[in-house]
Short mmCIF file of C-alpha atoms and ligand atoms in Angstrom, two decimals:
data_model
loop_
_atom_site.label_atom_id
_atom_site.label_comp_id
_atom_site.label_asym_id
_atom_site.label_seq_id
_atom_site.Cartn_x
_atom_site.Cartn_y
_atom_site.Cartn_z
CA MET T 1 165.13 -27.63 132.37
CA GLN T 2 164.85 -31.18 131.12
CA ILE T 3 167.23 -32.97 128.77
CA PHE T 4 165.48 -35.27 126.31
CA ARG T 5 167.43 -38.33 125.25
CA SER T 6 167.02 -41.29 122.96
CA PHE T 7 166.33 -44.70 124.48
CA ILE T 8 168.34 -47.61 123.10
CA ASP T 9 168.48 -51.18 124.36
CA GLY T 10 166.84 -50.27 127.65
CA ASP T 11 169.05 -47.26 128.41
CA TRP T 12 168.78 -43.51 128.01
CA LEU T 13 171.51 -42.48 125.63
CA ARG T 14 174.03 -39.73 126.27
CA SER T 15 174.45 -38.76 122.67
CA ALA T 16 177.97 -38.25 121.38
CA SER T 17 176.67 -36.17 118.47
CA GLY T 18 177.06 -32.92 120.39
CA ARG T 19 173.99 -31.62 118.57
CA ILE T 20 171.11 -30.17 120.53
CA VAL T 21 167.90 -28.29 119.83
CA SER T 22 165.54 -26.52 122.21
CA ASN T 23 162.01 -27.67 122.91
CA VAL T 24 159.88 -24.51 123.05
CA ASN T 25 156.29 -23.74 124.04
CA PRO T 26 154.63 -22.36 120.88
CA ALA T 27 152.21 -20.22 122.92
CA ASP T 28 155.09 -18.54 124.73
CA THR T 29 158.48 -18.81 123.11
CA ASN T 30 160.17 -17.61 126.32
CA ASP T 31 159.10 -20.88 127.90
CA ILE T 32 161.91 -23.29 127.04
CA ILE T 33 160.75 -26.75 128.03
CA GLY T 34 164.05 -28.50 127.59
CA THR T 35 166.92 -29.49 125.36
CA VAL T 36 166.88 -32.36 122.93
CA GLU T 37 170.09 -34.29 122.33
CA LEU T 38 169.89 -35.34 118.70
CA ALA T 39 171.05 -38.85 117.93
CA SER T 40 173.86 -39.29 115.42
CA ARG T 41 173.68 -41.64 112.44
CA GLU T 42 175.76 -44.21 114.30
CA GLU T 43 173.45 -44.02 117.33
CA SER T 44 170.39 -44.40 115.10
CA ARG T 45 171.92 -47.55 113.64
CA ARG T 46 172.48 -48.84 117.16
CA ALA T 47 168.78 -48.39 117.90
CA VAL T 48 167.90 -50.61 114.94
CA GLU T 49 170.48 -53.19 115.98
CA SER T 50 169.07 -53.24 119.50
CA ALA T 51 165.57 -53.86 118.08
CA PHE T 52 166.98 -56.55 115.81
CA ASN T 53 168.65 -58.35 118.73
CA ALA T 54 165.50 -58.22 120.84
CA PHE T 55 163.28 -59.60 118.06
CA ARG T 56 164.01 -63.33 118.45
CA ASP T 57 162.79 -63.57 122.02
CA TRP T 58 159.95 -61.10 121.62
CA LYS T 59 158.58 -63.01 118.64
CA ARG T 60 158.58 -66.18 120.76
CA THR T 61 156.78 -64.50 123.65
CA PRO T 62 153.14 -65.69 123.45
CA PRO T 63 150.89 -62.96 122.05
CA PRO T 64 148.70 -62.71 125.21
CA ALA T 65 151.86 -62.18 127.28
CA ARG T 66 152.87 -59.38 124.91
CA GLY T 67 149.33 -58.03 125.22
CA LYS T 68 149.53 -57.97 129.02
CA ILE T 69 152.51 -55.61 128.86
CA VAL T 70 150.72 -53.39 126.36
CA ALA T 71 147.61 -53.39 128.59
CA ARG T 72 149.79 -52.29 131.50
CA ALA T 73 151.05 -49.42 129.34
CA ALA T 74 147.42 -48.37 128.79
CA ARG T 75 146.86 -48.33 132.55
CA LEU T 76 149.98 -46.21 133.08
CA MET T 77 148.72 -43.80 130.42
CA GLU T 78 145.45 -43.56 132.29
CA GLU T 79 147.27 -42.89 135.59
CA ARG T 80 149.45 -40.21 133.94
CA LYS T 81 146.72 -38.76 131.78
CA GLU T 82 146.88 -35.26 133.25
CA GLU T 83 150.67 -35.16 133.15
CA LEU T 84 150.70 -36.32 129.54
CA ALA T 85 147.96 -33.88 128.53
CA ALA T 86 149.86 -31.00 130.13
CA ALA T 87 153.00 -32.05 128.23
CA ILE T 88 151.11 -32.17 124.93
CA THR T 89 149.68 -28.70 125.53
CA ARG T 90 153.02 -27.23 126.50
CA GLU T 91 155.04 -28.53 123.56
CA GLU T 92 152.41 -28.80 120.80
CA GLY T 93 150.11 -25.95 121.78
CA LYS T 94 146.65 -27.54 121.58
CA THR T 95 144.21 -26.84 124.40
CA LEU T 96 144.13 -29.05 127.47
CA ALA T 97 140.64 -30.25 126.49
CA GLU T 98 141.99 -31.31 123.09
CA ALA T 99 145.05 -32.91 124.70
CA ARG T 100 142.82 -34.90 127.06
CA GLY T 101 140.78 -36.00 124.06
CA GLU T 102 143.95 -37.16 122.34
CA LEU T 103 144.89 -39.14 125.45
CA THR T 104 141.47 -40.78 125.60
CA ARG T 105 141.90 -41.93 122.01
CA ALA T 106 145.45 -43.13 122.68
CA ILE T 107 144.42 -45.13 125.74
CA ASN T 108 141.49 -46.67 123.87
CA VAL T 109 143.76 -47.69 120.99
CA VAL T 110 146.36 -49.24 123.27
CA GLU T 111 143.66 -51.13 125.20
CA PHE T 112 142.11 -52.33 121.95
CA CYS T 113 145.47 -53.58 120.67
CA ALA T 114 146.18 -55.35 123.97
CA GLY T 115 142.87 -57.19 123.48
CA GLU T 116 143.85 -58.09 119.93
CA SER T 117 146.74 -60.09 121.39
CA ARG T 118 144.18 -62.78 122.31
CA ARG T 119 142.66 -62.69 118.86
CA MET T 120 145.69 -63.32 116.66
CA VAL T 121 143.72 -66.08 115.06
CA GLY T 122 144.18 -67.68 111.68
CA GLU T 123 141.96 -69.83 109.47
CA THR T 124 141.72 -73.56 109.02
CA ILE T 125 140.87 -74.45 105.45
CA PRO T 126 139.76 -77.89 104.26
CA SER T 127 141.70 -79.31 101.32
CA GLU T 128 140.56 -80.73 98.01
CA LEU T 129 142.31 -83.95 99.07
CA PRO T 130 141.15 -86.31 101.80
CA ALA T 131 143.03 -86.13 105.12
CA ASN T 132 144.59 -82.82 104.16
CA PHE T 133 143.97 -79.30 105.35
CA ALA T 134 145.70 -75.95 105.58
CA TYR T 135 145.87 -73.28 108.24
CA THR T 136 147.26 -69.77 108.56
CA ILE T 137 149.45 -68.17 111.22
CA LYS T 138 150.07 -64.46 111.73
CA GLU T 139 153.74 -63.67 112.17
CA PRO T 140 155.64 -60.42 112.78
CA HIS T 141 158.00 -58.82 110.23
CA GLY T 142 160.96 -58.07 112.51
CA VAL T 143 162.06 -54.50 113.16
CA VAL T 144 159.41 -51.87 112.43
CA ALA T 145 160.20 -48.16 112.17
CA ALA T 146 157.48 -45.81 113.47
CA ILE T 147 158.04 -42.31 112.11
CA THR T 148 155.58 -39.81 113.50
CA PRO T 149 154.60 -36.13 113.28
CA TRP T 150 154.09 -33.54 116.04
CA ASN T 151 150.32 -32.91 115.76
CA PHE T 152 149.17 -35.94 117.79
CA PRO T 153 152.40 -36.64 119.65
CA VAL T 154 150.93 -39.37 121.87
CA ALA T 155 148.02 -40.87 119.94
CA ILE T 156 149.78 -41.45 116.60
CA PRO T 157 152.87 -43.12 118.12
CA ALA T 158 150.57 -45.15 120.39
CA TRP T 159 148.52 -46.44 117.46
CA LYS T 160 151.68 -47.59 115.72
CA ILE T 161 153.73 -48.90 118.65
CA ALA T 162 150.94 -50.89 120.35
CA PRO T 163 149.92 -53.01 117.33
CA ALA T 164 153.54 -53.41 116.20
CA LEU T 165 154.51 -54.86 119.59
CA VAL T 166 151.38 -56.96 120.07
CA ALA T 167 152.05 -58.54 116.68
CA GLY T 168 155.54 -59.51 117.86
CA ASN T 169 157.66 -56.93 116.08
CA THR T 170 160.25 -54.81 117.81
CA ALA T 171 160.21 -51.10 117.12
CA VAL T 172 162.31 -48.03 116.52
CA PHE T 173 160.23 -44.94 117.24
CA LYS T 174 161.37 -41.70 115.56
CA PRO T 175 159.05 -38.86 116.61
CA ALA T 176 159.09 -35.31 115.26
CA THR T 177 161.82 -33.27 116.92
CA LEU T 178 159.22 -30.67 117.98
CA THR T 179 157.58 -33.05 120.47
CA PRO T 180 160.32 -34.90 122.36
CA LYS T 181 158.81 -34.61 125.85
CA THR T 182 155.71 -36.65 125.09
CA ALA T 183 157.80 -39.15 123.10
CA VAL T 184 160.06 -39.67 126.10
CA MET T 185 157.07 -40.04 128.47
CA LEU T 186 155.42 -42.57 126.17
CA THR T 187 158.61 -44.60 125.79
CA GLU T 188 159.15 -44.48 129.54
CA LEU T 189 155.73 -45.85 130.35
CA PHE T 190 155.88 -48.64 127.76
CA ASN T 191 159.21 -49.58 129.24
CA GLU T 192 157.89 -49.43 132.80
CA ALA T 193 155.02 -51.67 131.72
CA GLY T 194 157.61 -54.44 131.37
CA LEU T 195 159.04 -54.49 127.85
CA PRO T 196 162.36 -56.32 127.63
CA PRO T 197 165.30 -54.08 126.60
CA GLY T 198 165.46 -53.39 122.87
CA VAL T 199 161.80 -54.13 122.13
CA LEU T 200 160.99 -50.42 121.93
CA ASN T 201 163.71 -47.94 121.09
CA LEU T 202 163.34 -44.18 120.82
CA VAL T 203 165.49 -42.12 118.48
CA LEU T 204 165.35 -38.36 118.92
CA GLY T 205 166.87 -36.93 115.81
CA SER T 206 166.18 -35.17 112.56
CA GLY T 207 164.28 -36.85 109.77
CA SER T 208 166.98 -36.21 107.23
CA GLU T 209 169.69 -37.81 109.35
CA ALA T 210 168.37 -40.13 112.07
CA GLY T 211 165.24 -40.99 110.06
CA ASP T 212 167.27 -41.57 106.92
CA GLU T 213 169.74 -43.82 108.74
CA ILE T 214 166.98 -45.93 110.31
CA LEU T 215 165.31 -46.39 106.93
CA ASN T 216 168.56 -47.42 105.28
CA HIS T 217 169.26 -50.15 107.82
CA PRO T 218 168.74 -53.59 106.26
CA ALA T 219 167.16 -54.94 109.48
CA VAL T 220 164.16 -52.61 109.12
CA LYS T 221 161.44 -54.66 107.45
CA ALA T 222 158.45 -52.32 107.71
CA VAL T 223 157.86 -48.60 108.10
CA SER T 224 154.73 -47.00 109.49
CA PHE T 225 154.77 -43.28 108.73
CA THR T 226 152.43 -40.36 109.39
CA GLY T 227 153.29 -36.91 108.08
CA SER T 228 153.38 -34.92 104.88
CA THR T 229 152.75 -36.51 101.49
CA GLU T 230 156.10 -35.23 100.28
CA THR T 231 158.03 -37.01 103.04
CA GLY T 232 155.84 -40.13 102.91
CA LEU T 233 156.37 -40.66 99.20
CA LYS T 234 160.08 -39.99 99.58
CA ILE T 235 160.34 -42.62 102.30
CA TYR T 236 158.35 -45.06 100.15
CA ALA T 237 160.75 -44.55 97.24
CA GLN T 238 163.75 -44.87 99.53
CA VAL T 239 162.88 -48.27 100.96
CA ALA T 240 161.00 -49.77 97.99
CA PRO T 241 164.15 -51.23 96.35
CA ARG T 242 164.61 -53.43 99.44
CA GLY T 243 160.99 -54.55 99.37
CA VAL T 244 160.29 -52.96 102.75
CA LYS T 245 156.59 -52.73 103.63
CA VAL T 246 155.28 -49.20 103.97
CA GLN T 247 152.17 -47.87 105.62
CA ALA T 248 151.80 -44.12 105.24
CA GLU T 249 149.13 -41.68 106.38
CA MET T 250 149.81 -38.40 104.64
CA GLY T 251 148.21 -35.10 103.62
CA GLY T 252 144.57 -34.14 103.32
CA LYS T 253 142.36 -31.43 101.86
CA ASN T 254 139.15 -32.55 103.50
CA PRO T 255 135.89 -31.19 102.08
CA VAL T 256 132.45 -30.69 103.58
CA VAL T 257 129.63 -30.64 101.06
CA VAL T 258 126.75 -28.48 102.24
CA LEU T 259 123.54 -29.29 100.39
CA GLU T 260 120.45 -27.11 100.15
CA ASP T 261 118.22 -29.19 102.40
CA CYS T 262 120.62 -29.33 105.34
CA ASP T 263 120.39 -27.90 108.82
CA ILE T 264 122.58 -24.85 108.19
CA ALA T 265 123.30 -24.16 111.86
CA LEU T 266 124.60 -27.72 112.24
CA ALA T 267 126.66 -27.46 109.04
CA VAL T 268 128.21 -24.17 110.19
CA GLU T 269 129.09 -25.40 113.68
CA SER T 270 130.54 -28.69 112.44
CA THR T 271 132.55 -26.96 109.71
CA ALA T 272 133.90 -24.40 112.17
CA GLN T 273 134.93 -27.11 114.65
CA GLY T 274 136.52 -29.15 111.88
CA ALA T 275 138.37 -26.20 110.36
CA PHE T 276 139.55 -24.29 113.43
CA GLY T 277 139.65 -26.89 116.22
CA SER T 278 143.19 -28.00 117.12
CA THR T 279 144.28 -24.88 115.17
CA GLY T 280 143.57 -26.73 111.91
CA GLN T 281 146.54 -28.99 112.66
CA ARG T 282 144.72 -32.30 112.19
CA CYS T 283 145.11 -34.44 109.11
CA THR T 284 141.31 -34.73 109.12
CA ALA T 285 140.74 -30.97 109.51
CA THR T 286 138.11 -29.41 107.27
CA SER T 287 139.78 -27.18 104.72
CA ARG T 288 137.16 -26.81 101.99
CA ALA T 289 133.47 -25.98 102.41
CA ILE T 290 131.65 -26.70 99.15
CA VAL T 291 128.31 -24.95 99.39
CA ILE T 292 125.30 -24.87 97.06
CA ASP T 293 124.85 -21.30 95.74
CA LYS T 294 121.31 -20.91 97.06
CA ILE T 295 122.40 -21.18 100.69
CA ALA T 296 125.96 -19.90 100.32
CA ASP T 297 125.33 -16.33 101.52
CA GLU T 298 123.68 -17.54 104.71
CA PHE T 299 126.37 -20.18 105.31
CA VAL T 300 129.20 -17.71 104.77
CA GLU T 301 127.69 -15.04 106.99
CA LYS T 302 127.25 -17.52 109.84
CA ILE T 303 130.64 -19.19 109.53
CA VAL T 304 132.42 -15.83 109.59
CA GLU T 305 130.50 -14.89 112.72
CA ARG T 306 131.48 -18.21 114.32
CA ALA T 307 135.14 -17.92 113.20
CA LYS T 308 135.38 -14.52 114.87
CA SER T 309 133.96 -15.88 118.12
CA PHE T 310 136.81 -18.31 118.88
CA ARG T 311 139.10 -17.24 121.69
CA LEU T 312 142.78 -17.67 120.96
CA GLY T 313 145.24 -18.21 123.77
CA PRO T 314 147.53 -20.59 125.57
CA GLY T 315 146.24 -24.14 125.72
CA ASP T 316 146.47 -24.32 129.50
CA ASP T 317 143.98 -21.45 129.94
CA PRO T 318 140.52 -23.08 130.27
CA THR T 319 138.90 -20.15 128.43
CA THR T 320 141.01 -20.78 125.31
CA ASP T 321 139.30 -22.32 122.29
CA ILE T 322 142.26 -22.36 119.92
CA GLY T 323 145.97 -22.59 120.61
CA PRO T 324 148.89 -21.45 118.46
CA SER T 325 150.51 -22.97 115.39
CA VAL T 326 153.18 -25.41 116.49
CA ASP T 327 156.23 -23.31 115.60
CA GLU T 328 157.52 -20.38 113.59
CA SER T 329 157.90 -22.38 110.42
CA GLN T 330 154.29 -23.64 110.51
CA PHE T 331 153.08 -20.13 111.44
CA LYS T 332 154.89 -18.67 108.44
CA THR T 333 153.53 -21.36 106.13
CA VAL T 334 149.97 -20.52 107.19
CA LEU T 335 150.51 -16.78 106.63
CA LYS T 336 152.17 -17.51 103.28
CA TYR T 337 149.09 -19.45 102.16
CA ILE T 338 146.87 -16.57 103.27
CA ASP T 339 148.92 -14.25 101.00
CA ILE T 340 148.67 -16.76 98.17
CA GLY T 341 144.89 -16.90 98.61
CA ARG T 342 144.64 -13.13 98.36
CA GLU T 343 146.95 -12.98 95.32
CA ASP T 344 144.98 -15.74 93.59
CA GLY T 345 141.82 -13.64 93.93
CA ALA T 346 139.96 -15.32 96.79
CA GLU T 347 137.88 -13.02 98.99
CA LEU T 348 139.25 -12.79 102.54
CA LEU T 349 136.28 -12.45 104.87
CA CYS T 350 137.92 -12.67 108.27
CA GLY T 351 141.23 -13.40 109.97
CA GLY T 352 144.28 -13.49 107.77
CA ARG T 353 146.70 -12.12 110.33
CA ARG T 354 148.76 -12.92 113.36
CA ALA T 355 146.43 -12.89 116.37
CA GLU T 356 147.36 -10.65 119.26
CA VAL T 357 147.12 -12.49 122.55
CA GLU T 358 147.76 -10.27 125.52
CA GLY T 359 151.01 -11.06 127.29
CA LEU T 360 151.94 -13.63 124.63
CA GLU T 361 152.93 -11.36 121.74
CA ASN T 362 155.64 -13.83 120.72
CA GLY T 363 153.28 -16.86 120.48
CA TRP T 364 152.57 -18.32 117.03
CA PHE T 365 148.86 -17.44 116.95
CA VAL T 366 146.94 -17.03 113.68
CA GLU T 367 143.37 -15.69 113.51
CA PRO T 368 140.76 -18.15 112.23
CA THR T 369 140.55 -17.28 108.55
CA VAL T 370 137.75 -17.68 106.02
CA PHE T 371 138.15 -17.19 102.28
CA ASP T 372 135.07 -16.97 100.07
CA ARG T 373 134.72 -17.44 96.30
CA VAL T 374 137.63 -19.84 96.15
CA THR T 375 137.93 -21.79 92.90
CA THR T 376 139.47 -25.19 92.31
CA ASP T 377 142.48 -23.80 90.44
CA MET T 378 143.65 -21.76 93.45
CA ARG T 379 146.46 -23.15 95.57
CA ILE T 380 144.42 -22.68 98.78
CA ALA T 381 141.87 -25.11 97.30
CA ARG T 382 144.49 -27.71 96.41
CA GLU T 383 147.36 -27.70 98.92
CA GLU T 384 147.33 -28.73 102.55
CA ILE T 385 147.79 -25.67 104.79
CA PHE T 386 147.64 -27.24 108.27
CA GLY T 387 146.35 -24.09 109.93
CA PRO T 388 143.04 -22.41 110.84
CA VAL T 389 142.11 -21.50 107.27
CA LEU T 390 138.84 -22.42 105.53
CA SER T 391 138.15 -22.04 101.81
CA VAL T 392 134.53 -21.69 100.72
CA LEU T 393 133.79 -22.86 97.18
CA ARG T 394 130.34 -22.00 95.81
CA VAL T 395 128.73 -24.50 93.42
CA LYS T 396 125.43 -24.58 91.53
CA ASP T 397 124.27 -28.13 92.25
CA TYR T 398 125.12 -31.60 93.62
CA GLU T 399 127.00 -32.67 90.46
CA GLU T 400 129.27 -29.66 90.57
CA ALA T 401 129.73 -30.11 94.32
CA MET T 402 131.00 -33.66 93.80
CA ALA T 403 133.25 -32.71 90.90
CA VAL T 404 134.83 -30.03 93.11
CA ALA T 405 135.03 -32.26 96.20
CA ASN T 406 136.81 -35.01 94.27
CA ASP T 407 139.13 -32.65 92.41
CA SER T 408 141.97 -33.29 94.84
CA GLU T 409 145.09 -35.41 94.97
CA TYR T 410 144.12 -36.26 98.56
CA GLY T 411 141.42 -38.53 99.93
CA LEU T 412 141.36 -38.74 103.72
CA SER T 413 138.08 -37.52 105.18
CA SER T 414 134.92 -35.67 104.15
CA SER T 415 131.43 -34.77 105.35
CA VAL T 416 128.06 -34.16 103.83
CA PHE T 417 125.34 -32.01 105.35
CA THR T 418 121.89 -33.00 104.15
CA ASN T 419 118.55 -34.17 105.49
CA ASP T 420 117.72 -36.11 102.37
CA VAL T 421 118.39 -39.81 102.67
CA ASN T 422 118.89 -40.31 98.93
CA SER T 423 121.44 -37.49 98.69
CA MET T 424 123.24 -38.95 101.66
CA TYR T 425 123.68 -42.39 100.10
CA ARG T 426 124.52 -40.86 96.74
CA PHE T 427 127.27 -38.83 98.40
CA ILE T 428 128.66 -41.86 100.26
CA GLU T 429 128.94 -43.64 96.92
CA ASP T 430 130.43 -40.70 94.99
CA ILE T 431 132.93 -39.26 97.44
CA GLU T 432 136.58 -40.26 96.97
CA THR T 433 137.85 -40.35 100.55
CA GLY T 434 138.86 -43.18 102.86
CA MET T 435 136.47 -42.00 105.59
CA THR T 436 133.33 -39.93 105.36
CA HIS T 437 130.88 -38.42 107.84
CA VAL T 438 127.20 -37.59 107.62
CA ASN T 439 125.98 -34.44 109.38
CA SER T 440 129.11 -34.27 111.55
CA PRO T 441 132.64 -32.83 111.29
CA THR T 442 135.37 -34.34 109.08
CA THR T 443 137.43 -34.92 112.21
CA GLY T 444 137.37 -37.57 114.90
CA GLY T 445 137.60 -41.31 114.94
CA GLU T 446 137.33 -44.22 117.28
CA ALA T 447 139.93 -46.69 118.45
CA HIS T 448 138.06 -49.77 117.24
CA ILE T 449 137.26 -48.38 113.78
CA PRO T 450 139.74 -48.43 110.86
CA PHE T 451 141.34 -45.08 110.02
CA GLY T 452 142.97 -43.97 106.79
CA GLY T 453 142.78 -42.43 103.37
CA ILE T 454 143.00 -43.15 99.68
CA LYS T 455 144.69 -41.40 96.71
CA ASN T 456 147.84 -39.52 97.79
CA THR T 457 146.77 -39.66 101.42
CA GLY T 458 147.18 -43.31 102.26
CA LEU T 459 149.47 -46.22 101.49
CA GLY T 460 149.30 -49.74 102.84
CA ALA T 461 146.83 -51.30 105.26
CA ARG T 462 144.57 -49.12 107.38
CA GLU T 463 145.52 -48.31 110.96
CA GLN T 464 143.34 -49.07 114.01
CA GLY T 465 140.19 -51.10 114.44
CA SER T 466 139.84 -54.54 112.89
CA THR T 467 142.72 -53.63 110.54
CA SER T 468 145.16 -52.62 113.34
CA LEU T 469 147.40 -55.65 113.04
CA ASP T 470 147.18 -56.16 109.27
CA PHE T 471 150.20 -54.05 108.44
CA TYR T 472 152.28 -55.52 111.24
CA THR T 473 151.82 -59.18 110.39
CA GLU T 474 152.70 -61.59 107.62
CA LEU T 475 150.55 -64.60 106.92
CA LYS T 476 152.18 -68.02 106.96
CA VAL T 477 150.14 -70.69 105.18
CA VAL T 478 150.67 -74.26 106.38
CA TYR T 479 149.61 -77.39 104.43
CA ILE T 480 149.13 -80.55 106.48
CA ASP T 481 148.87 -84.01 104.96
CA HIS T 482 147.97 -86.58 107.61
CA THR T 483 147.46 -89.56 105.32
CA GLY T 484 150.99 -90.79 106.04
CA ARG T 485 151.31 -91.74 102.36
CA LYS T 486 152.63 -90.27 99.14
CA ARG T 487 150.14 -87.68 97.91
CA GLU T 488 147.52 -89.18 95.59
CA GLY T 489 146.73 -86.75 92.82
CA ASN T 490 147.95 -83.20 92.52
CA LEU T 491 147.05 -79.80 93.92
CA TYR T 492 146.80 -77.03 91.35
P1 ADP Q 501 155.48 -32.56 109.52
O1 ADP Q 501 155.15 -31.41 108.63
O2 ADP Q 501 154.33 -33.16 110.24
O3 ADP Q 501 156.72 -32.37 110.34
P2 ADP Q 501 157.05 -34.35 107.91
O4 ADP Q 501 156.54 -35.26 106.87
O5 ADP Q 501 158.05 -33.34 107.52
O6 ADP Q 501 155.74 -33.71 108.49
O7 ADP Q 501 157.64 -35.17 109.12
C1 ADP Q 501 157.01 -36.29 109.72
C2 ADP Q 501 158.07 -37.16 110.36
O8 ADP Q 501 158.94 -37.65 109.33
C3 ADP Q 501 158.97 -36.46 111.36
O9 ADP Q 501 159.28 -37.36 112.41
C4 ADP Q 501 160.19 -36.15 110.54
O10 ADP Q 501 161.35 -35.99 111.32
C5 ADP Q 501 160.28 -37.38 109.67
N1 ADP Q 501 161.07 -37.20 108.44
C6 ADP Q 501 161.16 -36.10 107.67
N2 ADP Q 501 161.96 -36.31 106.62
C7 ADP Q 501 162.39 -37.60 106.70
C8 ADP Q 501 163.25 -38.43 105.91
N3 ADP Q 501 163.82 -37.98 104.80
N4 ADP Q 501 163.47 -39.68 106.32
C9 ADP Q 501 162.86 -40.15 107.44
N5 ADP Q 501 162.06 -39.44 108.21
C10 ADP Q 501 161.81 -38.17 107.87
#
């Protein structure tokens, strides 16, 4: 059995906290992967101090030299792809195919960011005055905290750590305690790629203690967070008095709008993949299907049939379509929401129970669940469930569909299914989400394309793509007067 430790100033830490938790396979709770030594508050502070001490030299390292190290990390990820994918599957539960997909995204992001190191360009701007001009330089903040969830334990940390380091920041990485193995592997390979000690530190610890201590440290100048809206807003409030920059990617309640003229088979398949793939544990997962009345019966009949066809099982079995919920707490939350849906009067059409998987009776499996005749006042239409549960809301026309789709505190992703070009553009204009898809699932993204939400989903600059480095850099504006004389006239 492995022991998972924090990594501070280039060394694996033997924590003095005396506090440990087990890392368990959610498909088979008899499979104990290892023990996590939780960092104490004092050790968490040391991680920030180590990042602070490493900052001066790292900032002065030319960006392409920083990028070379990050590129090497991408190559190591590629070499260890299978090992990393197996680790994701074992501690998070998703299927190996999904884990490989996550790795592909992570590698692409890290490669992209490495390339950005040669494009940290500014602007030169002519002045109103003769023999004067201005230019801009991108500079790092200092110590960045990367606080990440368990659902994409490699990709999300990778898309925070890579741009933070390329931009010249040093980082303290605080992953979710449920996924320490992948966090350790990722830290290890970044370190092996040639990072000087202290540039990337890993703190394995609870959010309420280690996370809290990191956030309270005055050296932390920026926080990139992905997780629940509740935690994200709490973190924002906690650091706001110090003027710390915050980027947060939080909850979602992503709708698909299924219009009358669509290809129903395509809408059903895409909705099913979006709702049940990765066990519904994606921030971009489809959780509401908003369907025009006229085609609702057909849509519902087909989606129930498809939901029942998914094979649940351990992620390392190639015949498995859907893995378990990540742990007991998440499993119970999903079942609690299913009860709430029933009590609120939604019609349960399939699923709704623990799934029996032969030989794995203790795994946290939930049957893909479809509720019909959900209305916007019900909690299952409003709150993020993060499990394989789909709510179908029937509407009379496009206007009602959009009112329902936008009746949400969240705004991450969405889809429309239509074959009418005017409806498509109308939807793109009307929908209140940061990302939207046409005739494809609400999920998925690409490394070179910005990712993020609006409303209570997203705070701060977008991650990835052309916006990758925005959050991690400050702009310095430089005015140059090369007349060699006292300025003639004024600048206003
Ligand atoms: P999830 O449901 O995905 O675990 P959370 O928002 O609870 O979402 O957690 C996301 C990350 O935030 C985890 O790494 C967690 O440990 C961390 N976290 C939770 N609470 C706090 C907090 N008060 N301060 C700092 N980090 C926190």
